[in-house]
Coordinates of C-alpha atoms in Angstrom, one line a residue:
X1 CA -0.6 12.7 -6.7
X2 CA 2.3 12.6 -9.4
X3 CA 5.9 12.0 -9.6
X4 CA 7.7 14.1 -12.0
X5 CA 11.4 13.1 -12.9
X6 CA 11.6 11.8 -8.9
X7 CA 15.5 10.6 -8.1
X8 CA 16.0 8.4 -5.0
X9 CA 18.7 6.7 -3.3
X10 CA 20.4 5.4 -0.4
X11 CA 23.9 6.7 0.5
X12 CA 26.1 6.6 -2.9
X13 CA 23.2 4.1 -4.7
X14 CA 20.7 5.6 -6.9
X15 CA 17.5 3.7 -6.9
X16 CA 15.1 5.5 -8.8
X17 CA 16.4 8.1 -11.7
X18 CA 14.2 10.1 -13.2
X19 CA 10.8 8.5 -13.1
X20 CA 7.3 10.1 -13.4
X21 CA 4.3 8.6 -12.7
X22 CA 0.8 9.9 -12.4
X23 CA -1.9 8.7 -10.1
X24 CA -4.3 10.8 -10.0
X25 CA -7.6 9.7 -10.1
X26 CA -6.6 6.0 -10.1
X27 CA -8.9 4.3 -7.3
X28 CA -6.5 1.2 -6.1
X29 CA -3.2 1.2 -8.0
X30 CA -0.3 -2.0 -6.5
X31 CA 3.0 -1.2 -7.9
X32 CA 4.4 -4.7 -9.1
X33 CA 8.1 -6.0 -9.6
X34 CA 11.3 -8.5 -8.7
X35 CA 13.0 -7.7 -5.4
X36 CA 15.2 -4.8 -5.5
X37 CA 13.5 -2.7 -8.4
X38 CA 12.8 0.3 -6.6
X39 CA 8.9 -0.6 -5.6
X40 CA 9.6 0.3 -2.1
X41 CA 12.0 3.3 -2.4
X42 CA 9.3 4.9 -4.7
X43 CA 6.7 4.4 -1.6
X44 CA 8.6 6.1 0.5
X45 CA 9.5 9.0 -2.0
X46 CA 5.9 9.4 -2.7
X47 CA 5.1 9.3 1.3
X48 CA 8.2 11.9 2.1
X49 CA 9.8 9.7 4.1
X50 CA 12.4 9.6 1.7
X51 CA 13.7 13.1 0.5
X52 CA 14.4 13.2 -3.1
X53 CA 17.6 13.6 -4.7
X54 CA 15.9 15.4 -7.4
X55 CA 12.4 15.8 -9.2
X56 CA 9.3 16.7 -7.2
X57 CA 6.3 14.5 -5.9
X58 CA 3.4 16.6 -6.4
X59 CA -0.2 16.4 -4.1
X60 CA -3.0 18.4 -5.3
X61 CA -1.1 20.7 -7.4
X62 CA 1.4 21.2 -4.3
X63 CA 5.3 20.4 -4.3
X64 CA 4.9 18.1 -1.0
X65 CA 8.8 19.1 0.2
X66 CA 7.3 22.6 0.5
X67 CA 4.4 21.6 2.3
X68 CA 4.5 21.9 6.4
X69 CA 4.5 17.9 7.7
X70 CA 1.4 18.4 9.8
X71 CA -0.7 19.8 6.3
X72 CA 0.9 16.3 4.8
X73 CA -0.4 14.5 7.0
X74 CA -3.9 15.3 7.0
X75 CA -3.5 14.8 2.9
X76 CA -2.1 11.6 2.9
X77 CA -1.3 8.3 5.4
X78 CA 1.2 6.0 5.2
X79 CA 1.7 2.3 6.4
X80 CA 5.3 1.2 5.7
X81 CA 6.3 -2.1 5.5
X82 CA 6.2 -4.4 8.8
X83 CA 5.4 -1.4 11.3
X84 CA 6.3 -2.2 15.1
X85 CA 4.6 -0.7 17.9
X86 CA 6.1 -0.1 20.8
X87 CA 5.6 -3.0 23.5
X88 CA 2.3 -2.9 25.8
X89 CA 0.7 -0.6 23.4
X90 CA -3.3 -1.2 23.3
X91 CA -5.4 -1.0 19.8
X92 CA -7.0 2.3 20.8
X93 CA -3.7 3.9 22.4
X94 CA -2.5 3.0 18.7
X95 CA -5.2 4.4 16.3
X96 CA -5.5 7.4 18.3
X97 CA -2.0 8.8 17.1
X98 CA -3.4 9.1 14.1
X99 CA -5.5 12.1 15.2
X100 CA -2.3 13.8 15.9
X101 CA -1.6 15.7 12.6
X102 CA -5.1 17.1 13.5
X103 CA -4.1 18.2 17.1
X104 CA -2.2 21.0 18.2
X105 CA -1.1 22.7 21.3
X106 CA -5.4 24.9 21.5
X107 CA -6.7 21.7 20.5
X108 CA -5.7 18.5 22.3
X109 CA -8.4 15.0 22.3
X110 CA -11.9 15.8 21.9
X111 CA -14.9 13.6 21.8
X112 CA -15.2 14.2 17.8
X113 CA -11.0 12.4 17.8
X114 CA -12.8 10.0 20.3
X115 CA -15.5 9.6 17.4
X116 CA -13.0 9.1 14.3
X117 CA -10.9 6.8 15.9
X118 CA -13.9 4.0 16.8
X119 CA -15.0 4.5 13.9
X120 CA -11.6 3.0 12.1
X121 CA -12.2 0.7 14.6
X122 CA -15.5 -0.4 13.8
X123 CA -14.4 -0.3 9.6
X124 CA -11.6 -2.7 9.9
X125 CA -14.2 -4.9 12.5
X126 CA -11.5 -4.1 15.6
X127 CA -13.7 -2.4 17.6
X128 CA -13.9 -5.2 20.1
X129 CA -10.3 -5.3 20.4
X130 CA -9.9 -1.7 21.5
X131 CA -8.2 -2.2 24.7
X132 CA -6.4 -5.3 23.8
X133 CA -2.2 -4.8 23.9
X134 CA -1.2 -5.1 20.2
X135 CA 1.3 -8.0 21.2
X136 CA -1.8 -10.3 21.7
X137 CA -3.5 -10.3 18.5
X138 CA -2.8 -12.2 15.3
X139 CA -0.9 -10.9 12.3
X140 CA -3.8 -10.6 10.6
X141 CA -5.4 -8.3 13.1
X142 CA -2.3 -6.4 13.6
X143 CA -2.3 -5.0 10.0
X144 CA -6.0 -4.5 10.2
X145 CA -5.2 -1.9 13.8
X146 CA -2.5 -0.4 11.7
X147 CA -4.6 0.0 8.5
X148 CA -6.7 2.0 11.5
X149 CA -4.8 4.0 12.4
X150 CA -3.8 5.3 9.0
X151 CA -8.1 5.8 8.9
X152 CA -8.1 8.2 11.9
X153 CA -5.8 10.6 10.0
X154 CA -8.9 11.1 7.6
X155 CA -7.1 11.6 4.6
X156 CA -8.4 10.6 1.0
X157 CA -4.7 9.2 0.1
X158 CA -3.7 5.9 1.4
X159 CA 0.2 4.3 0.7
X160 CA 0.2 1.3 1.8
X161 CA 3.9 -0.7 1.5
X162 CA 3.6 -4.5 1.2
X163 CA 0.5 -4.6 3.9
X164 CA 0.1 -8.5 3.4
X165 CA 3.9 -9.2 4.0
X166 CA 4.2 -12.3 6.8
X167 CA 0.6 -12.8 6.5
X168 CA -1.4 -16.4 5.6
X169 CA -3.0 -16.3 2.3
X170 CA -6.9 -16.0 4.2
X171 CA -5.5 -12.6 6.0
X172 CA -3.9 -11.5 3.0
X173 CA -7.0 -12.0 1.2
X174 CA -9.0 -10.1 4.7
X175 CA -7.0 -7.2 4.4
X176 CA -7.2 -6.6 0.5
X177 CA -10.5 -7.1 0.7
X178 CA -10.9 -4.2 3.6
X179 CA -8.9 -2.1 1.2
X180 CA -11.2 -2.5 -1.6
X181 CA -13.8 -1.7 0.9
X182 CA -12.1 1.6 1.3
X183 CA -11.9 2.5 -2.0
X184 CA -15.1 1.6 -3.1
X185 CA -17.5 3.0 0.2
X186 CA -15.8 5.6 1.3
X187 CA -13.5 6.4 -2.4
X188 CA -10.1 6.4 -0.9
X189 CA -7.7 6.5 -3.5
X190 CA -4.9 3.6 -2.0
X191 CA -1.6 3.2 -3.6
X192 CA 0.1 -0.3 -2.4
X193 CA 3.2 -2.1 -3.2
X194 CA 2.4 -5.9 -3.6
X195 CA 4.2 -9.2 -4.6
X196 CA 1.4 -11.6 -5.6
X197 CA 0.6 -10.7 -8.9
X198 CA -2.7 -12.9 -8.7
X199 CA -3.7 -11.1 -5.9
X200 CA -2.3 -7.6 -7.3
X201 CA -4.4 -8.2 -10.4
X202 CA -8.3 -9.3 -8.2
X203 CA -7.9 -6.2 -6.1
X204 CA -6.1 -3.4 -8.0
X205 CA -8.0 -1.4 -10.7
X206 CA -4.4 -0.7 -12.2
X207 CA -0.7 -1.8 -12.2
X208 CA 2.3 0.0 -12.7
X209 CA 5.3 -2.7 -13.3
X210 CA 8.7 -2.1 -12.5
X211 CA 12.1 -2.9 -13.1
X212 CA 15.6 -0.9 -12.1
X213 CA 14.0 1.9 -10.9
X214 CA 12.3 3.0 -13.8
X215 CA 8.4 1.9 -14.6
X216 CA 8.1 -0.8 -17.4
X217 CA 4.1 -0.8 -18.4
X218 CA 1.2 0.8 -16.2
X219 CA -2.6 0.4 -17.3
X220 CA -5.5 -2.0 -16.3
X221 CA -4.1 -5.5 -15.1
X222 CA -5.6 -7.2 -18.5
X223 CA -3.3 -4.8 -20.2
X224 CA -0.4 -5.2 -17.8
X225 CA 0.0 -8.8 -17.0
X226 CA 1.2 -9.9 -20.6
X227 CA 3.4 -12.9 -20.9
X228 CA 5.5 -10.7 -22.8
X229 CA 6.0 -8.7 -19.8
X230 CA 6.5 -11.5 -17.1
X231 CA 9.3 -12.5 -19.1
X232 CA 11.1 -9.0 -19.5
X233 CA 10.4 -7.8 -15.7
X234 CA 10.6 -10.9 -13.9
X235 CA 12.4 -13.3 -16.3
X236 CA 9.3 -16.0 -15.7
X237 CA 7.8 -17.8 -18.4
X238 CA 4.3 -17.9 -17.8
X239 CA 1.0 -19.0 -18.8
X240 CA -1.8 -16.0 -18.2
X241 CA -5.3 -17.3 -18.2
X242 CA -8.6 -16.0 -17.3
X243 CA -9.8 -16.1 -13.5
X244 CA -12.3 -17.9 -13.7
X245 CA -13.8 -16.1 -10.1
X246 CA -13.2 -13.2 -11.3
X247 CA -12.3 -12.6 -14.7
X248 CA -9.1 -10.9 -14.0
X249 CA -5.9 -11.8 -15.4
X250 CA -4.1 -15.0 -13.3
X251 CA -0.9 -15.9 -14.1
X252 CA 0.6 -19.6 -13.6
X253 CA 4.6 -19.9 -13.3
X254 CA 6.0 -22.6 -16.1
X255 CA 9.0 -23.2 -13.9
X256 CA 11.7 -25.3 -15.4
X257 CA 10.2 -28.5 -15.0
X258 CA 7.1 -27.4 -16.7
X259 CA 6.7 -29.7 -20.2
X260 CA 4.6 -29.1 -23.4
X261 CA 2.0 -31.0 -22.2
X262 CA 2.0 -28.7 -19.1
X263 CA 1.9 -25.3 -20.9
X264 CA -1.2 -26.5 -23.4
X265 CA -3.3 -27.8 -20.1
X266 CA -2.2 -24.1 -18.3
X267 CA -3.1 -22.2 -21.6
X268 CA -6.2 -24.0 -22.0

């Protein structure tokens, strides 16, 4: 997937002007920045549910505004931020709609839809919950159903927009650690917008920073999540240290109570 000179708005406001951005190849990349810097407008330009003003997203080689929605749809899934489901809805009823850009008017459910769809069940460990109503489970297990159902579309593409938004910091862990899992069993290539740069930096192989609608920095998170940059796209002064789990950049906030004495402990 790439984004070549993409322009996106809402009404008379131009979010994103001119950007380009390719991701080809790129295993997990979270798109990181401040509220309001286009992370979520880009998302849904690169997931045509926003139409572009101008510029062209491209999918294997293909101008996706040219492509029929169904062919789309069995390239690429995407989970935008804080899906609802309509009320009463079971797990299974759910995850089976993503079979539908596979479906057509010859070919209605089979026993190989009945197949995919328990197994994204059985990947995100929701196969018990099948006929639960969606209204009854946890936030945690909601995402993980909705993360399903973007599995039965089998598509090697996932966009995923802010999938640990209202969740506790163990299911936000759960479901970026299912993500990975999808990348690195079954080599999904997942694009996600995320706000925890700790997190962003453990689970993504690469970062793209932004910051009024135009991409800052991109690269592996040691090379991304500079002090240098916390300061210029999120006007934080910050310590960046070494996790010491997993090696990966973590950053700790000064604040504007932090002293000296507090910046030499963070650095060391």
């Amino acid at each position: 997937m790439e984004a070549r000179e993409l322009r996106l708005g809402y009404g008379d406001r131009l979010v994103v002007d001119g950007l380009s951005l390719d991701l080809s190849g790129a295993g997990i990349t979270a798109i990181i920045g401040p509220n309001g810097c286009g992370k979520s407008t880009l998302l849904r330009g690169l997931g045509r549910l926003l139409r572009p003003r101008g510029g062209q997203v491209v999918l294997d080689g293909a101008d996706i505004a040219r492509l029929p929605t169904r062919e789309v749809a069995r390239r690429m899934a995407v989970l935008p931020q804080a899906p609802q489901a309509p009320e009463g809805l079971t797990v299974s009823d759910l995850v089976a709609r993503g079979r539908h850009p596979h479906q057509a008017w010859y070919r209605q459910w089979s026993t190989g839809d009945e197949k995919v769809v328990n197994a994204a069940l059985a990947k995100t460990d929701m196969l018990e919950h099948a006929e639960r109503p969606m209204d009854e489970l946890s936030g945690g297990q909601r995402q993980r159903v909705w993360i399903s159902m973007a599995l039965a579309q089998d598509t090697g593409l996932l966009l995923l927009d802010e999938p640990t938004t209202y969740l506790d910091l163990a299911h936000q862990v759960e479901v970026l650690e299912l993500v990975q899992r999808l990348h690195s069993d079954d080599g999904r290539t997942i694009v996600m917008v995320l706000h925890d740069l700790n997190l962003a930096a453990r689970y993504a192989g690469r970062l793209v920073a932004m910051r009024e609608g135009a991409v800052v920095t991109q690269g592996a998170p040691a090379e991304v999540l500079t002090e240098g940059m916390l300061e210029e796209v999120f006007g934080l002064p910050a310590r960046v240290i070494e996790d010491p789990v997993t090696g990966a950049p973590l950053v700790i906030p000064l604040g504007s109570h932090a002293t000296p004495r507090d910046s030499d402990q963070a650095a060391g």
